[in-house]
Coordinates of C-alpha atoms (C1' of nucleotides) in Angstrom, one line a residue:
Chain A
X1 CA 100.7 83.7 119.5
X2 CA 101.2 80.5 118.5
X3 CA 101.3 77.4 120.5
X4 CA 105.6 77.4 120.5
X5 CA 105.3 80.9 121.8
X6 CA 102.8 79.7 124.6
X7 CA 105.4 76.8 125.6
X8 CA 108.0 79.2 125.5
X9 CA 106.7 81.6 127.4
X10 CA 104.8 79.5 130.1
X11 CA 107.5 76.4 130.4
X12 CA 104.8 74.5 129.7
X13 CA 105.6 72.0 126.7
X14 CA 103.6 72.2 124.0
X15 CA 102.0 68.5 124.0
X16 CA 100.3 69.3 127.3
X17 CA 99.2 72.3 126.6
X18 CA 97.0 70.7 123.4
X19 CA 96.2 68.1 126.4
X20 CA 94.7 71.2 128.7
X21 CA 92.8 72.2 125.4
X22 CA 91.6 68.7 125.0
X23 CA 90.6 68.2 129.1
X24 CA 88.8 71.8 128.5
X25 CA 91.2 73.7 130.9
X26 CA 91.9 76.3 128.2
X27 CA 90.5 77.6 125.1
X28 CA 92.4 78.5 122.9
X29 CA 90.9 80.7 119.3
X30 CA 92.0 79.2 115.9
X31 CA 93.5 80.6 113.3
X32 CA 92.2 80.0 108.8
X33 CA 95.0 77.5 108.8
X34 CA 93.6 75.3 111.6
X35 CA 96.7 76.8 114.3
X36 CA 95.7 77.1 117.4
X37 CA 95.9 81.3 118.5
X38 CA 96.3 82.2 122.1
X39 CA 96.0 85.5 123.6
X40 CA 97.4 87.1 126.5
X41 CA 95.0 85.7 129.1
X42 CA 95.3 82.2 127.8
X43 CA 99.0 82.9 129.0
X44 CA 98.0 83.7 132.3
X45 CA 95.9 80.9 132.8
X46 CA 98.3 78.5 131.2
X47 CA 101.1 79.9 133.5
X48 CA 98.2 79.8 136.4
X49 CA 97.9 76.0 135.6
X50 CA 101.8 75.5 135.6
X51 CA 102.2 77.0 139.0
X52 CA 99.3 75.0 140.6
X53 CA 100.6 71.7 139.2
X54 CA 104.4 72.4 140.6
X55 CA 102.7 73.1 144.0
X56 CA 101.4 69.5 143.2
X57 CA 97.8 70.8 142.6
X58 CA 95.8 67.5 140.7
X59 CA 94.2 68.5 137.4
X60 CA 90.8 68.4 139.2
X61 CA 91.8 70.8 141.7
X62 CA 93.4 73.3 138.6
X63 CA 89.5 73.2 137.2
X64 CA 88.0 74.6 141.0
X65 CA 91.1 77.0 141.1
X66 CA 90.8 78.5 137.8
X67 CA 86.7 78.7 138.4
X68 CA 87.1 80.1 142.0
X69 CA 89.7 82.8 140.3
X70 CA 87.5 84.0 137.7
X71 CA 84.7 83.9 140.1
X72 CA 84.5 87.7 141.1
X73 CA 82.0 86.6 144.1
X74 CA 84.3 83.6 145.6
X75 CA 84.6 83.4 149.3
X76 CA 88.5 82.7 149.8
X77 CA 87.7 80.2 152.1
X78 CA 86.7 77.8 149.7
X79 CA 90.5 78.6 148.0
X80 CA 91.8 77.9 151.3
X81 CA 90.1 74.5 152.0
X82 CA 90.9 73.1 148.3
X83 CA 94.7 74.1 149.2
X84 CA 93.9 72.9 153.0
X85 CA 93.0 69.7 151.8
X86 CA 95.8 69.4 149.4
X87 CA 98.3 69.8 152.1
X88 CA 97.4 67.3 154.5
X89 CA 97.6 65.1 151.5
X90 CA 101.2 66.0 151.0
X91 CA 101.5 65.4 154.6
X92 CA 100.8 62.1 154.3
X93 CA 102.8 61.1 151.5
X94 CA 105.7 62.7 153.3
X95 CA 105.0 60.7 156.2
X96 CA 105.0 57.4 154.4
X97 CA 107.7 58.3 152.2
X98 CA 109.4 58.8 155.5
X99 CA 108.6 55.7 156.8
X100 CA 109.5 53.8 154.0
X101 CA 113.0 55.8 153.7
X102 CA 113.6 55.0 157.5
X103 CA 113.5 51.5 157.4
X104 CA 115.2 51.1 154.2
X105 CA 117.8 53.0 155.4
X106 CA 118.2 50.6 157.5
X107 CA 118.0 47.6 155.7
X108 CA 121.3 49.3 153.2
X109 CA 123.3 50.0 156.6
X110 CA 123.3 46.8 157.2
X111 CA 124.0 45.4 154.5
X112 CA 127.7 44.5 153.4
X113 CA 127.2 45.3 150.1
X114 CA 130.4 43.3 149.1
X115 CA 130.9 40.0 147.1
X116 CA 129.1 37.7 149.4
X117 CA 125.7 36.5 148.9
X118 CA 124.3 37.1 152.5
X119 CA 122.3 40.0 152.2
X120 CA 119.8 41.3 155.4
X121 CA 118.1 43.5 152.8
X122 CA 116.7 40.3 151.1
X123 CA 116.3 38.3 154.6
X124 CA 113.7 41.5 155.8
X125 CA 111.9 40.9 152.4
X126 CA 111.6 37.1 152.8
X127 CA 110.7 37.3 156.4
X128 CA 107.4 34.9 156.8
X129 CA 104.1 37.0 157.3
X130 CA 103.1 36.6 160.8
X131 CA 99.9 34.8 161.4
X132 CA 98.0 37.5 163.0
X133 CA 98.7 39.9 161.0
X134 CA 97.0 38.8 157.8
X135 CA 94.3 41.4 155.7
X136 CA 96.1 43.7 158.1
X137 CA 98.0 46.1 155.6
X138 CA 95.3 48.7 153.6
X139 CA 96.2 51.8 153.4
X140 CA 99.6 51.1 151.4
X141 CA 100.0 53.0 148.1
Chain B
X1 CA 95.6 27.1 147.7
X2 CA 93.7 28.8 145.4
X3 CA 93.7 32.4 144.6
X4 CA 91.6 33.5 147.5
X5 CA 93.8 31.9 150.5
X6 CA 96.8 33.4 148.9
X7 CA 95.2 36.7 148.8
X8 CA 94.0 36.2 152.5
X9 CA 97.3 35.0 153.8
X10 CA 99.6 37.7 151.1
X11 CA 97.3 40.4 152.2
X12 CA 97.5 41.2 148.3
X13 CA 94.1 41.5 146.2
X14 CA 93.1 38.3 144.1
X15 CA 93.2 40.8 141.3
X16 CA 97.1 41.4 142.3
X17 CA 97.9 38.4 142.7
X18 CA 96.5 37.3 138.8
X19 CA 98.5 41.1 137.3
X20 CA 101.5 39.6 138.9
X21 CA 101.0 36.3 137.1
X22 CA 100.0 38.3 133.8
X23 CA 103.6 40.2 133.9
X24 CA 105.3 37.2 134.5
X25 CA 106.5 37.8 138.7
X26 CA 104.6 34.3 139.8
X27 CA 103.8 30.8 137.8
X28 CA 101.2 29.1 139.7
X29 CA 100.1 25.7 138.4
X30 CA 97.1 24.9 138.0
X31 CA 94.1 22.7 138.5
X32 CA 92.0 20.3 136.1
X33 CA 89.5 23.3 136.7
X34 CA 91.6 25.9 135.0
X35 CA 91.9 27.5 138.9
X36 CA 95.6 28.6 140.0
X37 CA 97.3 26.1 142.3
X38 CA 99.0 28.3 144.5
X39 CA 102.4 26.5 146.7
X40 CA 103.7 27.6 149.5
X41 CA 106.8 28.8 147.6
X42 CA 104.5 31.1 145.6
X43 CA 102.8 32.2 148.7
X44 CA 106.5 33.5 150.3
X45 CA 107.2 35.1 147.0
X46 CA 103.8 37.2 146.8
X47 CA 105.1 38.1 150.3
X48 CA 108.2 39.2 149.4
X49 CA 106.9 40.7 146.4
X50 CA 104.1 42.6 149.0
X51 CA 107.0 44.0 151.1
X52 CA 109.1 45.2 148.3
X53 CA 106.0 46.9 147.0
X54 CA 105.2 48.5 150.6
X55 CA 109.0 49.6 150.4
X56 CA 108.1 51.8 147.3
X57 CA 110.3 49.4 145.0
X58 CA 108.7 49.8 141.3
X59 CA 107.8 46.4 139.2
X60 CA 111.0 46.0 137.6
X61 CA 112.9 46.5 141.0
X62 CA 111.2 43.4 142.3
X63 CA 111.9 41.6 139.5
X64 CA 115.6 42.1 140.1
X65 CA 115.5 41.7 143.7
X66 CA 113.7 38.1 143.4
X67 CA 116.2 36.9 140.8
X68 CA 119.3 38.3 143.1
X69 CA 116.8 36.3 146.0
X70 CA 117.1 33.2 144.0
X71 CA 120.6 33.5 142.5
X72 CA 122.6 32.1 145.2
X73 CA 125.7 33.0 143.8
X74 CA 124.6 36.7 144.4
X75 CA 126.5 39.4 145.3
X76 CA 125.0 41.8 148.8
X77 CA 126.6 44.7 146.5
X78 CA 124.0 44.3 143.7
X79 CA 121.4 44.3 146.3
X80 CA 122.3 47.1 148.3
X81 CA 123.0 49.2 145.2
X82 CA 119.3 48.3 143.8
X83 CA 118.3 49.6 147.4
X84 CA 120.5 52.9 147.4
X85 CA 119.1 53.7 144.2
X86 CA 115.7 53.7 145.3
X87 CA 116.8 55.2 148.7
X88 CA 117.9 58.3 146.4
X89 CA 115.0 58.3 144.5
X90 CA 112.6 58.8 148.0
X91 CA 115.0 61.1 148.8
X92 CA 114.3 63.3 146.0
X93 CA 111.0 62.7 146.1
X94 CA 110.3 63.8 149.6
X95 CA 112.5 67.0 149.1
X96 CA 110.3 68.0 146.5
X97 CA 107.3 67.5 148.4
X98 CA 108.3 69.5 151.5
X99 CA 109.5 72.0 148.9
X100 CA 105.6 72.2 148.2
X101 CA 104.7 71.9 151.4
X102 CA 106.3 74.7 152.4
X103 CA 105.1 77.1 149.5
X104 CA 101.4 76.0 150.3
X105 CA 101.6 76.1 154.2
X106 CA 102.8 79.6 153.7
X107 CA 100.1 80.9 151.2
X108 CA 97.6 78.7 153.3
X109 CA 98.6 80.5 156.3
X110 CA 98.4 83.7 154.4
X111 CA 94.6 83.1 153.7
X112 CA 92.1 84.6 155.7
X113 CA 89.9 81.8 154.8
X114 CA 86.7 83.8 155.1
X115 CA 83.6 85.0 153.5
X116 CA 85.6 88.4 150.9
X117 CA 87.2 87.4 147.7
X118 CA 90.8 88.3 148.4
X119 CA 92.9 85.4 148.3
X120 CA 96.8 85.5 148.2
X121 CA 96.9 81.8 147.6
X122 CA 95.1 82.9 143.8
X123 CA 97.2 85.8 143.8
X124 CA 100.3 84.0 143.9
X125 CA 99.0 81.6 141.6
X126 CA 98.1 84.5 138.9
X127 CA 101.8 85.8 139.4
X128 CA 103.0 87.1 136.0
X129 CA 106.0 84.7 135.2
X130 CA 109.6 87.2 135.0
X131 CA 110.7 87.7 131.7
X132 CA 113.8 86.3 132.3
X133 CA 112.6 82.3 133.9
X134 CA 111.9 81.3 130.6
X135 CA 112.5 77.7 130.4
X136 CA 114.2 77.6 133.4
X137 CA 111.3 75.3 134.8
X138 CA 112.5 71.9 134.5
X139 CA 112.9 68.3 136.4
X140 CA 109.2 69.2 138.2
X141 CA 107.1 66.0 138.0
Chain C
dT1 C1' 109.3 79.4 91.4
dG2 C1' 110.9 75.6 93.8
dT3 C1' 112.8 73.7 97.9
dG4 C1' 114.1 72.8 102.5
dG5 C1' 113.3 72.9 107.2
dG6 C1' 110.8 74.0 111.1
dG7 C1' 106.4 74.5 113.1
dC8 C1' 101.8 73.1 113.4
dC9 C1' 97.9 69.7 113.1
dT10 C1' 95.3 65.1 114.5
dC11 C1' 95.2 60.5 116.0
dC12 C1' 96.9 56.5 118.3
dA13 C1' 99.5 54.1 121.6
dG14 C1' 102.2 53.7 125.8
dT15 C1' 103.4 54.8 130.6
dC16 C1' 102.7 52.5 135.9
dA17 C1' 100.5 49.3 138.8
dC18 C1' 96.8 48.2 139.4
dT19 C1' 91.2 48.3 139.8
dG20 C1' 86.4 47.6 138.4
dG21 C1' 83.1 45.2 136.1
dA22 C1' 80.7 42.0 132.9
dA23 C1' 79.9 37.4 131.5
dG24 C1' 80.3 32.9 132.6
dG25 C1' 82.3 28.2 134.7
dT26 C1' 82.9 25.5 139.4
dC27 C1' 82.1 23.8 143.9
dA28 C1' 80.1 22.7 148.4
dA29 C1' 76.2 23.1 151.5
dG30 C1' 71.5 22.7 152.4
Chain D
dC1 C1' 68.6 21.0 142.6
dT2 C1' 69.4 25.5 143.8
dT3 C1' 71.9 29.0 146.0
dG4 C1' 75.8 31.7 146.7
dA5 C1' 80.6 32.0 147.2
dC6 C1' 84.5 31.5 144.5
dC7 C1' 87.0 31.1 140.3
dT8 C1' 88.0 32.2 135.2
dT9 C1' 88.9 35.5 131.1
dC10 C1' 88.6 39.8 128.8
dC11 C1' 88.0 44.7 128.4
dA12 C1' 88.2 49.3 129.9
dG13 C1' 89.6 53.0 133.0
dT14 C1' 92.8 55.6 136.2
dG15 C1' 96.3 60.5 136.0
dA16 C1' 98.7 63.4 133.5
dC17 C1' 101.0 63.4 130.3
dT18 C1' 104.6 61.7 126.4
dG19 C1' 106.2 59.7 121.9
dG20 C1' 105.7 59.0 117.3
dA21 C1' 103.6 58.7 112.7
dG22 C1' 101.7 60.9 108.9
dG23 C1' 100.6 65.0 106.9
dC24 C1' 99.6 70.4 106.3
dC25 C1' 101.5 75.2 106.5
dC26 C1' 104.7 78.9 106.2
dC27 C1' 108.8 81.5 105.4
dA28 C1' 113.5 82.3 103.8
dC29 C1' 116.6 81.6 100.4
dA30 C1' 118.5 80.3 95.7

DNA sequence: TGTGGGGCCTCCAGTCACTGGAAGGTCAAG
DNA sequence: CTTGACCTTCCAGTGACTGGAGGCCCCACA
């Protein structure tokens, strides 16, 4: 197979594909005229690879999969605390995201969104910083 | 001020601070020295700019929303629609992460997590992809 | 046998919003 | 006069691709 057939087949586009080649996630044979030739298992594991990274997997954690899946003598617990991990990460982005939505939600209710300038969406962003609370905000990304 | 009391009292990073300069959000003066004389003016706009940024809005957003802050012949609509936009966007974003998060919490839970091989979370993972979902996988990110 | 078009190759640059670090100038205290 | 904190610029790296240029390769059709 060729690398259109690969894309094709694994919804993966072809650019990133060469880019998992280049990042040593697959490796691919080559053909006399330089084409890259991929066999059945280099399907698998590129289709492997686009699964992980829809569940929001990092590239990093693709590399320990893929190991720990070829690894015939794997304990499934280390699967479970790569995907463990992973989770609670998800967890907090949800619960930032959440926070953030919450209090822009707000900010839009109350905001008139007419022809008038006044605007409490802009008034909550120009609020002064209280004193207090300065070198107070890590953790925001 | 120089760069460090703005950081201090901004709660943003002197190396921040300097990007924002860089892409044109803040003009400090500045000294004989060559250091940045920071006013109190570009102290409230690094704060503003800090709360936008903790609200999820992306570089160009708060670019818009400081030129609707200083255009006082604004309209509340072209600030509230900057906000729904972005209100949407976290929206999407957080139902595709709880989308995830419930496709790993159940394979997580599925796990023994033990010291044997078998691992449904790699099984799923090594699912052969149906004939027939070719292509179908777009708008993940 | 030539030609056209699609597929494949590599390499480079750009994305987004910073962040780290090196090399060096400035300032105030002791 | 030295020390150390603070400031400066410039360059490179992050993650995971994505776009584009410039150039080969291959096959079908005339």
């Amino acid at each position: 197979m060729n690398i259109g057939d690969v894309a094709q087949r694994s919804g993966l586009p072809a650019k990133t594909i060469r880019y998992y080649e280049e990042i040593g996630l697959i490796r691919p044979q080559r053909g006399e005229n330089g084409y890259r030739r991929f066999r059945e298992q280099d399907l698998h594991k590129l289709a492997f690879l686009g699964r992980a990274r829809a569940l929001g997997f990092t590239i990093e954690d693709c590399r320990t999969l893929i190991a720990l899946y070829e690894d015939e003598s794997r304990e499934s617990g280390q699967v479970k605390r790569v995907a463990e991990e992973h989770l609670h990460q998800i967890d907090d982005k949800i619960a930032q995201l959440q926070s953030m939505r919450a209090t822009l939600a707000e900010l839009v209710s109350c905001c008139a969104g007419d022809d008038r300038p006044d605007c409490p969406i802009l008034e909550d962003l120009a609020q002064d910083v209280p004193e207090e609370a300065v070198g107070a905000s890590e953790g925001v990304r």
